[in-house]
Coordinates of C-alpha atoms in Angstrom, one line a residue:
M799 CA -0.1 0.0 0.4
N800 CA 1.6 3.7 -0.9
R801 CA 2.8 5.1 2.4
D802 CA 3.3 8.6 1.1
K803 CA 2.0 11.0 3.2
S804 CA 2.9 14.2 1.3
Y805 CA -0.6 15.3 1.1
I806 CA -0.5 15.9 4.8
T807 CA 2.4 18.9 4.8
R808 CA 0.9 20.0 1.5
S809 CA -2.6 20.6 4.0
H810 CA -0.9 21.4 7.2
Q811 CA 1.2 24.2 5.0
R812 CA -2.2 25.5 3.8
C813 CA -3.9 25.3 7.4
I814 CA -1.0 28.2 8.2
E815 CA -1.9 30.0 5.6
Y816 CA -5.7 30.3 6.3
R817 CA -4.7 31.2 10.0
I818 CA -6.8 27.9 11.7
D819 CA -6.1 27.7 15.4
K820 CA -4.9 24.6 16.5
N821 CA -7.2 24.9 19.2
L822 CA -10.3 24.9 17.4
K823 CA -12.5 23.0 18.3
F824 CA -16.1 24.2 16.1
S825 CA -16.0 24.5 12.7
R826 CA -15.8 28.4 11.3
R827 CA -18.8 28.0 8.9
I828 CA -22.4 26.6 10.2
L829 CA -25.1 27.1 8.2
N830 CA -28.6 28.3 9.7
Q831 CA -32.1 26.6 8.7
N832 CA -32.6 28.3 5.8
E833 CA -29.6 27.6 3.9
L834 CA -28.9 24.1 4.6
N835 CA -32.8 23.7 3.7
D836 CA -31.8 25.1 0.1
R837 CA -28.6 23.2 0.1
L838 CA -30.1 19.7 0.9
I839 CA -32.8 20.7 -1.9
R840 CA -29.8 21.2 -4.3
S841 CA -28.2 17.9 -3.8
R842 CA -31.3 16.0 -3.3
K843 CA -29.9 13.5 -6.0
L844 CA -26.4 12.6 -4.1
I845 CA -28.1 12.5 -0.9
L846 CA -30.9 9.7 -2.2
A847 CA -27.9 7.9 -4.3
A848 CA -25.5 7.3 -1.1
I849 CA -28.1 6.5 1.7
P850 CA -28.4 2.8 0.9
F851 CA -24.2 2.4 0.4
M852 CA -24.0 4.6 3.8
N853 CA -26.4 2.4 5.7
M854 CA -24.6 -0.8 4.1
L855 CA -21.5 0.6 5.2
Y856 CA -22.8 1.6 9.1
D857 CA -24.0 -1.8 9.2
F858 CA -20.4 -3.8 8.7
V859 CA -18.9 -1.0 11.4
K860 CA -22.2 -1.0 13.7
G861 CA -21.6 -1.6 17.4
Y862 CA -17.3 -0.6 16.5
D863 CA -18.2 3.4 18.0
F864 CA -17.5 4.5 13.6
F865 CA -19.8 7.4 12.3
L866 CA -20.6 8.5 8.1
I867 CA -20.6 11.4 7.2
L868 CA -21.6 12.8 3.6
T869 CA -20.6 15.9 2.3
D870 CA -21.2 18.4 -0.8
E871 CA -18.4 19.4 -2.8
E872 CA -17.6 22.4 -0.5
G873 CA -17.5 19.9 2.2
C874 CA -20.6 20.7 3.9
I875 CA -22.2 18.1 5.9
L876 CA -25.7 16.5 4.0
N877 CA -26.1 13.5 6.3
I878 CA -24.6 11.8 9.2
V879 CA -25.2 8.2 10.9
G880 CA -23.1 6.0 12.9
D881 CA -23.2 4.4 17.1
Q882 CA -24.7 7.2 19.3
N883 CA -21.3 7.6 22.0
I884 CA -19.2 8.9 19.3
L885 CA -21.8 10.6 17.5
Q886 CA -22.9 12.2 20.3
E887 CA -18.8 12.9 20.6
A888 CA -19.0 14.7 16.9
F889 CA -22.5 16.4 17.7
E890 CA -20.7 17.8 20.7
L891 CA -18.3 19.4 18.1
K892 CA -21.0 20.9 16.4
M893 CA -20.5 18.4 13.4
V894 CA -23.5 18.2 12.5
P895 CA -25.2 18.5 8.3
G896 CA -24.5 22.2 8.0
A897 CA -20.8 22.6 9.0
F898 CA -18.5 22.4 6.7
M899 CA -15.2 20.7 6.5
S900 CA -13.0 22.2 4.3
E901 CA -9.9 22.7 5.2
E902 CA -10.6 26.5 5.2
A903 CA -13.0 26.0 7.7
I904 CA -11.7 23.3 9.8
G905 CA -8.4 22.4 9.2
T906 CA -6.4 18.8 7.7
N907 CA -9.4 15.9 7.7
A908 CA -10.1 13.7 4.9
M909 CA -13.0 14.9 3.6
G910 CA -11.7 18.7 3.5
T911 CA -8.5 17.2 2.7
A912 CA -9.9 14.6 -0.4
L913 CA -11.4 17.7 -2.1
K914 CA -8.2 19.2 -2.0
E915 CA -6.6 17.0 -3.2
K916 CA -8.9 15.6 -5.3
R917 CA -8.3 12.3 -4.3
P918 CA -9.2 9.8 -1.3
V919 CA -7.2 10.3 2.2
Q920 CA -6.6 9.2 5.5
V921 CA -6.0 11.2 8.2
S922 CA -5.3 10.1 11.7
K923 CA -4.0 11.1 14.7
D924 CA -2.0 14.3 14.9
E925 CA -2.1 14.4 10.9
H926 CA -5.5 16.3 11.7
F927 CA -4.4 20.2 12.9
I928 CA -6.4 21.0 15.5
Y929 CA -5.9 19.3 18.4
A930 CA -9.9 18.1 18.9
Y931 CA -9.6 15.5 16.0
H932 CA -6.5 13.9 17.2
K933 CA -8.1 10.9 18.6
W934 CA -9.6 9.7 15.1
T935 CA -9.1 8.6 11.6
C936 CA -11.0 9.4 9.3
S937 CA -10.9 8.2 5.9
A938 CA -12.6 9.7 2.5
A939 CA -12.7 9.4 -0.6
P940 CA -14.3 12.5 -3.3
I941 CA -17.6 11.7 -5.4
R942 CA -18.0 12.3 -8.8
D943 CA -20.5 12.7 -11.6
K944 CA -20.2 11.5 -15.0
D945 CA -18.2 14.4 -16.2
G946 CA -15.7 14.0 -13.7
T947 CA -16.9 16.9 -11.8
I948 CA -16.1 16.5 -8.0
I949 CA -19.9 16.9 -6.3
G950 CA -19.4 15.6 -3.1
C951 CA -17.4 13.7 -0.6
L952 CA -18.0 10.4 1.6
D953 CA -16.0 9.7 5.0
I954 CA -15.8 7.0 7.8
T955 CA -14.8 8.2 11.2
G956 CA -13.5 6.0 14.0
Y957 CA -11.1 6.5 17.4
S958 CA -7.9 6.2 15.9
E959 CA -6.8 2.3 17.3
K960 CA -10.2 0.6 16.0
V961 CA -9.7 1.7 12.2
H962 CA -7.5 -0.5 9.8
P963 CA -5.5 0.8 6.4
H964 CA -8.9 -1.2 4.6
T965 CA -11.5 1.4 6.0
L966 CA -10.3 3.6 2.7
G967 CA -10.5 0.8 0.6
M968 CA -14.6 0.6 2.0
V969 CA -15.0 4.1 1.7
V970 CA -13.4 3.9 -1.9
A971 CA -15.8 1.1 -3.0
A972 CA -18.4 2.9 -1.8
A973 CA -18.3 6.3 -3.5
Y974 CA -18.2 4.5 -6.3
S975 CA -21.1 2.5 -6.3
I976 CA -22.4 6.2 -5.9
E977 CA -21.0 7.0 -8.1
R978 CA -22.3 4.8 -10.3
V979 CA -25.8 5.2 -9.3
I980 CA -25.7 8.8 -10.4
E981 CA -24.3 8.0 -13.4
N982 CA -26.9 5.8 -14.5
D983 CA -29.6 7.4 -12.9
S984 CA -28.8 11.2 -15.0
Y985 CA -29.1 8.3 -18.4
L986 CA -32.2 6.9 -17.3
E987 CA -33.7 10.5 -16.1
E988 CA -34.2 11.9 -19.6
I989 CA -35.2 8.9 -20.8
N990 CA -38.1 8.7 -18.0
R991 CA -38.9 11.8 -18.4
S992 CA -40.9 12.0 -21.5
K993 CA -42.4 8.7 -20.4
K994 CA -43.6 10.1 -17.0
Y995 CA -44.8 13.4 -19.0
I996 CA -47.5 11.7 -20.9
E997 CA -48.1 9.0 -18.1
R998 CA -48.7 12.3 -15.8
I999 CA -51.2 14.0 -18.8
F1000 CA -53.4 10.8 -19.2
N1001 CA -52.9 9.8 -15.3
S1002 CA -54.6 13.4 -14.8
I1003 CA -57.2 12.8 -16.7
E1004 CA -61.3 12.6 -14.7
A1005 CA -61.3 9.9 -18.1
G1006 CA -61.0 6.4 -18.4
I1007 CA -58.6 5.9 -21.6
C1008 CA -57.1 3.1 -23.1
A1009 CA -55.3 1.9 -26.2
C1010 CA -56.7 -1.0 -27.9
D1011 CA -55.7 -2.7 -31.4
D1012 CA -58.9 -3.7 -33.5
D1013 CA -59.8 -6.4 -31.8
G1014 CA -60.2 -5.2 -28.5
K1015 CA -56.5 -6.0 -26.4
V1016 CA -56.3 -3.6 -24.3
N1017 CA -52.1 -2.4 -24.7
Y1018 CA -52.3 0.7 -22.3
Y1019 CA -54.4 2.4 -19.8
N1020 CA -54.2 5.0 -17.5
N1021 CA -55.0 5.3 -13.6
K1022 CA -59.0 6.4 -14.1
F1023 CA -59.2 3.5 -16.7
K1024 CA -57.9 1.2 -13.8
E1025 CA -60.3 2.1 -11.3
M1026 CA -63.8 2.1 -13.4
F1027 CA -63.0 -1.6 -14.5
N1028 CA -61.3 -2.6 -10.9
L1029 CA -58.6 -3.9 -13.1
K1030 CA -56.2 -6.4 -11.1
S1031 CA -54.0 -8.1 -13.4
N1032 CA -52.9 -6.8 -17.3
G1033 CA -53.6 -8.6 -20.6
V1034 CA -57.3 -7.7 -20.4
N1035 CA -59.5 -7.3 -23.5
L1036 CA -62.5 -5.1 -23.7
E1037 CA -65.2 -7.7 -24.6
D1038 CA -64.5 -9.1 -21.0
L1039 CA -64.8 -5.3 -19.4
I1040 CA -68.4 -4.3 -21.6
Y1041 CA -71.1 -5.4 -23.0
G1042 CA -72.3 -4.6 -26.7
F1043 CA -68.2 -4.9 -28.1
D1044 CA -69.2 -6.7 -31.5
D1045 CA -71.4 -3.4 -32.4
I1046 CA -68.9 -1.2 -31.6
K1047 CA -66.1 -2.9 -33.7
N1048 CA -69.2 -2.7 -36.5
R1049 CA -69.6 0.6 -36.0
L1050 CA -65.8 1.4 -36.0
I1051 CA -65.8 -0.4 -39.7
K1052 CA -68.2 1.8 -40.9
E1053 CA -67.5 5.1 -39.2
N1054 CA -64.0 4.8 -38.0
E1055 CA -64.8 7.1 -35.0
I1056 CA -67.4 7.4 -32.0
T1057 CA -68.4 9.9 -30.6
D1058 CA -70.9 9.8 -27.5
M1059 CA -72.4 6.8 -27.2
D1060 CA -73.8 5.2 -23.5
V1061 CA -72.4 1.9 -22.6
Y1062 CA -73.2 -0.2 -20.0
I1063 CA -69.6 -2.5 -17.9
K1064 CA -69.0 -5.9 -16.9
A1065 CA -68.4 -5.8 -13.0
D1066 CA -68.5 -7.8 -9.9
V1067 CA -69.9 -4.9 -7.7
N1068 CA -71.9 -3.0 -9.7
K1069 CA -73.4 -2.1 -13.6
L1070 CA -72.5 1.5 -14.1
S1071 CA -73.4 3.4 -17.0
L1072 CA -70.7 5.0 -19.1
N1073 CA -70.2 7.6 -22.0
L1074 CA -68.0 6.1 -24.7
S1075 CA -65.8 7.8 -27.3
V1076 CA -63.6 5.9 -30.0
Y1077 CA -60.6 7.1 -32.3
P1078 CA -58.3 5.7 -34.6
L1079 CA -54.8 5.6 -33.4
Y1080 CA -52.3 4.4 -36.2
T1081 CA -48.4 3.5 -35.4
T1082 CA -45.5 2.7 -37.5
S1083 CA -46.4 -1.0 -37.2
D1084 CA -50.2 -1.1 -36.6
H1085 CA -53.6 0.2 -36.5
G1086 CA -55.5 0.3 -33.1
Y1087 CA -58.2 3.3 -31.7
V1088 CA -58.0 5.2 -28.1
Y1089 CA -60.9 4.6 -25.9
V1090 CA -62.0 7.1 -23.3
F1091 CA -64.9 6.3 -21.0
K1092 CA -66.2 9.2 -18.5
D1093 CA -68.8 9.2 -16.0
V1094 CA -72.5 9.3 -16.8
K1095 CA -72.9 9.5 -12.9
K1096 CA -70.9 11.9 -11.0
E1097 CA -72.0 10.7 -7.2
R1098 CA -68.6 10.1 -5.5
R1099 CA -69.6 8.3 -1.7
L1100 CA -67.8 11.0 1.0
I1101 CA -66.5 8.5 2.9
D1102 CA -64.4 7.2 0.2
K1103 CA -62.4 10.5 0.4
I1104 CA -62.4 11.5 3.8
S1105 CA -61.3 7.6 4.5
S1106 CA -58.5 7.9 7.9
S1107 CA -56.6 5.3 5.9
K1108 CA -57.4 7.5 2.0
A1109 CA -54.7 10.3 1.5
I1110 CA -57.0 12.7 -0.3
Y1111 CA -54.0 15.7 -0.9
T1112 CA -51.9 15.4 -4.3
F1113 CA -49.2 17.7 -5.1
D1114 CA -51.4 19.1 -7.5
K1115 CA -54.2 20.8 -4.7
I1116 CA -50.6 22.5 -3.6
I1117 CA -51.3 26.0 -4.9
G1118 CA -47.9 28.1 -4.8
Q1119 CA -45.8 30.9 -7.1
N1120 CA -42.9 31.3 -4.9
E1121 CA -39.8 30.0 -6.1
R1122 CA -38.3 28.8 -3.0
F1123 CA -42.0 27.1 -2.3
K1124 CA -41.8 25.1 -5.7
T1125 CA -38.5 24.0 -5.0
T1126 CA -39.5 22.8 -1.7
V1127 CA -42.8 20.8 -4.0
E1128 CA -40.1 19.3 -6.6
Y1129 CA -37.8 18.3 -3.5
A1130 CA -41.2 15.9 -1.8
K1131 CA -41.6 14.7 -5.4
K1132 CA -38.2 13.2 -5.8
I1133 CA -38.0 12.3 -2.2
A1134 CA -41.8 10.4 -2.2
D1135 CA -40.9 6.8 -3.5
S1136 CA -37.6 6.6 -1.3
K1137 CA -38.3 4.2 1.6
S1138 CA -36.2 6.4 4.1
T1139 CA -37.9 8.3 7.2
I1140 CA -39.2 12.1 6.0
L1141 CA -39.7 14.9 8.9
I1142 CA -41.3 17.6 7.8
L1143 CA -40.8 20.7 9.7
G1144 CA -42.6 24.1 10.0
E1145 CA -45.1 26.5 11.7
S1146 CA -48.9 25.3 13.5
G1147 CA -50.8 25.7 10.1
T1148 CA -48.3 25.8 7.0
G1149 CA -50.1 22.7 5.6
K1150 CA -47.4 20.0 7.4
E1151 CA -50.3 16.6 6.4
V1152 CA -50.8 18.1 2.9
F1153 CA -47.5 17.2 2.2
A1154 CA -47.2 14.3 3.8
Q1155 CA -50.6 13.0 1.7
S1156 CA -49.4 14.6 -1.4
I1157 CA -46.0 12.6 -0.7
H1158 CA -47.8 9.6 0.1
N1159 CA -49.5 9.3 -3.1
Y1160 CA -47.1 10.6 -5.8
S1161 CA -45.2 7.1 -4.0
S1162 CA -45.5 3.3 -5.0
R1163 CA -47.2 3.4 -1.6
S1164 CA -50.8 5.2 -2.9
E1165 CA -52.9 2.0 -3.4
K1166 CA -51.7 1.1 -0.1
P1167 CA -53.3 2.7 3.6
F1168 CA -52.1 6.0 4.7
I1169 CA -52.6 6.4 9.0
A1170 CA -52.5 9.8 10.4
V1171 CA -52.1 9.8 14.0
N1172 CA -51.6 12.7 16.0
C1173 CA -49.1 12.0 18.7
A1174 CA -50.2 15.1 21.2
A1175 CA -53.8 13.9 21.0
I1176 CA -53.4 10.6 22.5
P1177 CA -53.2 10.4 26.1
S1178 CA -49.9 9.5 26.7
N1179 CA -51.1 6.3 28.4
L1180 CA -52.7 5.0 25.6
I1181 CA -50.7 6.2 22.7
E1182 CA -48.7 3.0 23.3
S1183 CA -51.7 0.7 22.6
E1184 CA -52.4 3.1 19.5
L1185 CA -49.7 2.9 17.7
F1186 CA -48.4 -0.6 18.0
G1187 CA -52.1 -2.8 19.2
Y1188 CA -52.7 -4.8 21.9
E1189 CA -53.7 -8.3 22.3
E1190 CA -56.5 -10.3 24.2
G1191 CA -57.1 -10.2 27.6
A1192 CA -53.5 -7.4 27.8
F1193 CA -55.1 -5.0 30.3
T1194 CA -58.7 -4.4 32.1
G1195 CA -61.1 -3.5 29.2
A1196 CA -59.6 -4.7 25.9
K1197 CA -61.6 -5.6 23.4
K1198 CA -62.2 -10.0 22.3
G1199 CA -59.3 -10.6 19.5
G1200 CA -57.0 -7.8 20.5
Y1201 CA -56.3 -4.3 18.7
E1202 CA -54.1 -3.8 15.8
G1203 CA -52.1 -0.7 16.2
K1204 CA -51.7 2.3 13.6
F1205 CA -48.3 0.7 12.7
Q1206 CA -50.2 -2.9 11.4
Q1207 CA -53.3 -1.0 9.8
A1208 CA -50.6 1.1 8.2
N1209 CA -48.6 -2.1 7.0
G1210 CA -47.7 -1.0 3.1
G1211 CA -48.2 2.2 3.2
T1212 CA -47.6 5.5 5.2
I1213 CA -47.9 6.7 8.8
F1214 CA -47.8 10.4 9.2
L1215 CA -47.0 10.7 13.1
D1216 CA -47.8 14.4 13.5
E1217 CA -46.7 16.5 16.7
I1218 CA -43.5 13.9 16.9
G1219 CA -42.3 16.3 19.2
D1220 CA -45.1 15.6 22.0
M1221 CA -44.2 11.7 22.0
P1222 CA -43.0 10.1 25.3
L1223 CA -39.5 9.7 26.1
D1224 CA -40.6 5.9 26.6
M1225 CA -42.3 5.3 23.3
Q1226 CA -39.3 7.5 21.8
V1227 CA -37.2 4.3 22.5
K1228 CA -39.8 2.0 21.2
L1229 CA -40.5 4.0 17.9
L1230 CA -36.6 4.4 18.0
R1231 CA -37.0 0.1 17.0
V1232 CA -39.9 0.5 14.3
I1233 CA -37.6 2.3 12.4
E1234 CA -34.0 0.3 12.8
E1235 CA -35.6 -3.4 13.1
G1236 CA -39.1 -2.6 11.0
V1237 CA -40.6 -5.2 13.8
I1238 CA -43.8 -4.5 16.4
V1239 CA -44.3 -6.3 19.6
K1240 CA -48.0 -5.5 20.9
I1241 CA -49.1 -5.1 24.2
G1242 CA -49.3 -8.8 26.3
G1243 CA -47.4 -10.0 23.1
T1244 CA -44.2 -11.4 22.6
A1245 CA -43.7 -12.2 19.3
P1246 CA -42.7 -9.3 17.2
K1247 CA -43.9 -8.6 13.9
Y1248 CA -42.7 -7.3 10.6
V1249 CA -44.7 -4.2 9.5
D1250 CA -43.2 -2.2 6.5
V1251 CA -44.5 1.0 6.9
R1252 CA -43.0 4.5 5.5
I1253 CA -42.6 6.4 8.3
I1254 CA -43.4 10.5 7.8
A1255 CA -43.3 12.2 10.9
A1256 CA -43.7 16.2 11.3
T1257 CA -43.7 19.2 14.0
N1258 CA -43.9 22.5 14.3
K1259 CA -41.5 22.2 18.2
D1260 CA -37.3 23.0 17.7
L1261 CA -36.6 18.8 17.9
K1262 CA -32.6 20.1 18.2
R1263 CA -33.8 21.9 21.3
L1264 CA -35.6 19.8 22.6
V1265 CA -32.5 17.0 21.9
E1266 CA -30.9 20.3 24.2
E1267 CA -32.8 19.4 26.9
G1268 CA -33.5 16.0 27.3
K1269 CA -37.4 16.2 26.1
F1270 CA -36.6 14.1 22.5
R1271 CA -33.7 11.2 21.9
S1272 CA -30.9 12.7 19.8
D1273 CA -31.2 9.0 18.3
L1274 CA -33.9 9.0 17.3
Y1275 CA -34.5 12.4 15.9
Y1276 CA -31.2 11.6 13.5
R1277 CA -33.1 9.0 12.1
L1278 CA -36.1 10.8 12.0
N1279 CA -34.5 13.4 10.3
V1280 CA -32.7 11.7 6.9
L1281 CA -34.5 13.2 4.7
P1282 CA -35.9 17.0 6.4
L1283 CA -39.1 18.8 4.6
Y1284 CA -39.0 22.5 5.8
L1285 CA -42.6 24.8 4.7
M1286 CA -42.1 27.8 4.9
P1287 CA -44.4 30.3 6.9
L1288 CA -47.2 32.2 4.8
R1289 CA -45.0 35.2 5.4
E1290 CA -42.0 34.2 3.7
R1291 CA -44.0 33.7 0.3
R1292 CA -46.4 36.5 0.3
E1293 CA -46.7 36.7 -3.9
D1294 CA -48.9 33.5 -3.1
I1295 CA -51.6 35.1 -0.8
P1296 CA -54.0 35.9 -3.8
L1297 CA -53.6 32.8 -5.1
L1298 CA -54.8 31.3 -1.7
I1299 CA -57.2 34.0 -0.8
K1300 CA -59.1 32.9 -4.8
Y1301 CA -58.9 29.3 -4.0
F1302 CA -60.7 29.8 -0.7
M1303 CA -63.0 32.1 -2.0
D1304 CA -64.1 29.8 -4.8
R1305 CA -64.5 26.8 -2.8
L1306 CA -65.9 28.4 0.7
S1307 CA -68.4 31.0 -1.4
K1308 CA -69.8 27.3 -3.3
K1309 CA -69.7 25.4 0.4
L1310 CA -71.5 28.2 2.3
N1311 CA -74.0 29.4 -0.9
K1312 CA -72.8 32.7 -0.8
K1313 CA -71.7 34.9 -3.5
P1314 CA -67.9 35.6 -3.3
V1315 CA -66.7 38.9 -2.2
I1316 CA -64.6 40.7 -4.9
I1317 CA -61.6 42.5 -3.2
D1318 CA -60.1 45.4 -4.2
E1319 CA -56.7 46.1 -4.7
A1320 CA -55.9 48.4 -1.4
E1321 CA -57.9 45.6 0.0
M1322 CA -55.7 43.3 -0.9
E1323 CA -52.6 45.0 -0.2
R1324 CA -53.6 45.2 3.1
L1325 CA -53.9 41.3 3.4
I1326 CA -50.7 40.6 1.9
S1327 CA -48.8 42.8 4.2
Y1328 CA -50.4 41.3 7.5
D1329 CA -48.2 38.8 8.4
W1330 CA -50.3 35.9 9.3
P1331 CA -49.1 34.0 12.4
G1332 CA -51.1 31.4 12.1
N1333 CA -50.3 31.0 7.9
I1334 CA -52.8 28.7 5.5
R1335 CA -55.0 27.7 8.2
E1336 CA -55.9 31.5 9.4
L1337 CA -56.1 32.5 5.6
E1338 CA -59.1 30.2 5.3
N1339 CA -60.5 30.9 8.3
Y1340 CA -60.4 34.6 7.3
V1341 CA -62.0 34.1 3.7
E1342 CA -64.5 32.8 5.6
Y1343 CA -65.0 35.4 8.2
I1344 CA -65.6 37.8 5.2
I1345 CA -67.8 35.3 3.0
N1346 CA -70.1 35.2 6.1
I1347 CA -70.1 39.5 6.4
G1348 CA -70.5 40.0 2.6
H1349 CA -67.5 42.8 2.5
V1350 CA -63.9 43.2 3.8
P1351 CA -63.6 45.2 6.9
K1352 CA -62.3 48.9 6.2
S1353 CA -60.2 49.2 8.7
L1354 CA -57.7 45.9 9.1
N1355 CA -55.4 44.9 12.1
D1356 CA -53.4 42.5 13.4
K1357 CA -56.0 42.4 16.4
E1358 CA -59.0 42.6 14.6
I1359 CA -57.8 39.4 12.3
K1360 CA -56.9 37.0 15.4
D1361 CA -60.7 38.3 16.5
V1362 CA -61.8 36.9 13.3
N1363 CA -60.2 34.0 13.3
K1364 CA -61.3 32.8 17.1
F1365 CA -64.8 34.0 15.8
I1366 CA -65.8 30.9 13.4
P1367 CA -64.0 28.4 15.2
R1368 CA -66.0 29.7 18.5
T1369 CA -69.2 29.5 17.3
L1370 CA -68.8 25.7 15.8
S1371 CA -67.1 25.1 19.1
E1372 CA -70.0 25.6 21.2
V1373 CA -72.1 23.3 19.0
E1374 CA -69.4 20.9 18.7
K1375 CA -68.4 20.8 22.2
R1376 CA -72.5 20.4 23.3
H1377 CA -73.3 17.5 20.8
I1378 CA -70.1 15.5 22.5
E1379 CA -70.9 16.0 26.1
N1380 CA -74.6 15.1 25.3
T1381 CA -73.1 12.1 23.3
L1382 CA -70.3 11.0 25.9
R1383 CA -72.8 11.3 29.5
H1384 CA -75.8 8.8 26.6
F1385 CA -73.1 6.6 26.8
N1386 CA -71.8 6.7 29.8
F1387 CA -68.2 7.5 29.2
N1388 CA -67.7 4.8 27.1
I1389 CA -65.0 6.1 24.2
T1390 CA -65.4 3.3 22.0
Q1391 CA -69.1 3.4 21.7
A1392 CA -69.6 7.3 22.3
A1393 CA -67.0 6.9 19.1
K1394 CA -68.7 5.0 17.3
A1395 CA -72.1 7.0 17.5
L1396 CA -70.8 9.7 16.5
G1397 CA -68.9 8.6 13.4
I1398 CA -65.6 9.1 14.2
G1399 CA -62.3 7.4 15.6
R1400 CA -60.9 6.9 19.4
N1401 CA -58.3 9.0 18.1
T1402 CA -60.3 12.0 16.8
L1403 CA -62.9 12.1 20.0
Y1404 CA -59.7 12.3 22.2
R1405 CA -58.3 15.1 20.3
K1406 CA -61.4 16.8 20.0
I1407 CA -62.3 16.6 24.1
N1408 CA -58.9 17.6 24.6
E1409 CA -59.2 20.6 21.9
L1410 CA -62.7 21.5 23.8
G1411 CA -61.3 21.1 27.2
I1412 CA -64.3 18.3 27.8
N1413 CA -63.8 16.9 31.5
L1414 CA -64.4 13.3 31.4
T1415 CA -65.4 13.2 35.1
C1416 CA -67.9 16.1 35.1
V1417 CA -69.6 16.5 31.9
P1418 CA -71.9 19.5 32.6
K1419 CA -76.6 18.2 32.0

């Protein structure tokens, strides 16, 4: 093995020129949250390509006090994983996402020196320029794109006495594998872009579309067609799906095209009348037709749309023209199909669940359950049974046959853990096990059960601060924060306020059966200039208020808007509170029976009890 360490001498000389203090402990450059979010979005391809190889490397060294770091081309940390003890030491030195490991920022180290020397390097003990790193050996290799340009760096760090010279070889191999993934992705991206563009157009159309040959063999169909005919497999023929197909074929021979024809479909669950149009399709190799089916009956069961196991929001329903916001949406689409955990951060009312549902619907899990859990709304003594379930007889009151928890209900799909910052510490340990091992154990049970669940967590709290205060586990935080997604407050995307007002005005005026309110330029400017601390939720409440009163108040200030936003929920809340109190009293405070009678889930009922301030021990008559 080549033992040439001349790069250390060159690096130390550069550190002297950079005026690096050997007593330095923290990087001289650390990004704030907004800057880091922008950089993570910019480097999303590198992050996604590197995650599986970082996990694979970590599996090799897990338990031996190592940690791995991924940086971008400037040495900014993008991702970090490792054993808790040594990782805690790194965090104390502020080696966290957003910190720069370049030589200019922290002196000689494997990442900064590999980027500067443009080759793999290993830096051990006092070869580091600053004293704080002398206990470690770092092995790093640059990562290049298909054109040979350095786009990042991969590093593995451990205590010097535990590092082997072959550690560098492992990192080089992993970096090479990441490069191949990025290279292949760049080629496939161009091929897939055109295909996905066409597919998305077809799948966004509210009509069932299929392409068939002359005999009715279906060669392509969109999602709406699949839904209409309840297709379970490919290789279908229109003759098996609709009545009178021979008549359609004979008519096409004479007319070559059909418009506005009523047909009936063959279905196990129902017989539906559909409107059909058929158009000729010519290709270089064959002749066929495009069949377009539209619903005759527009009725839809509302329960299918608002079911707790169904995500109803999609990215095309997310409104915004702000460039940073649109970049966030595109980033959310990019990470939608990853198996890695997503942590959505943002103030209350910014639309965290809307994004979570849209990510689920954009992923390959879209046909599977989407289970939303508000961690703040479930009493601490019930949260374990709600999440992981319980066996029959596990405790007094346990229902016969036991209960499948939210994780089992979400199996194959997505679980959305909202307000994750309010999860009790003892539950955080059990959640960490689910993330790391993919198994749950019911209360009263002993056998672990495997679950295939994609976790999306969200919070409006500062989890980093909670970690520092000992209120949130650092290992869980970094397991959740694999793919962070930050949602901007409304005040940072003011140009979107008129678009949102128009959307809410159109939707709510129809719902309330009232005329939309005309908002003049001066009134709109006042609304745009207001900070909206409640974000989009507060804006929606305000639009509902002005629709009800028929005009925009002449004088508008922060206090007035806050009072207005309290006005609408208060009236509804009073009615809702009294109805829930009466129902609880009727069922002698049995939560399960009351929730069933109200047509809501137990979790939802507990949340409403907390929100409305209902005292379960003394409900008034």
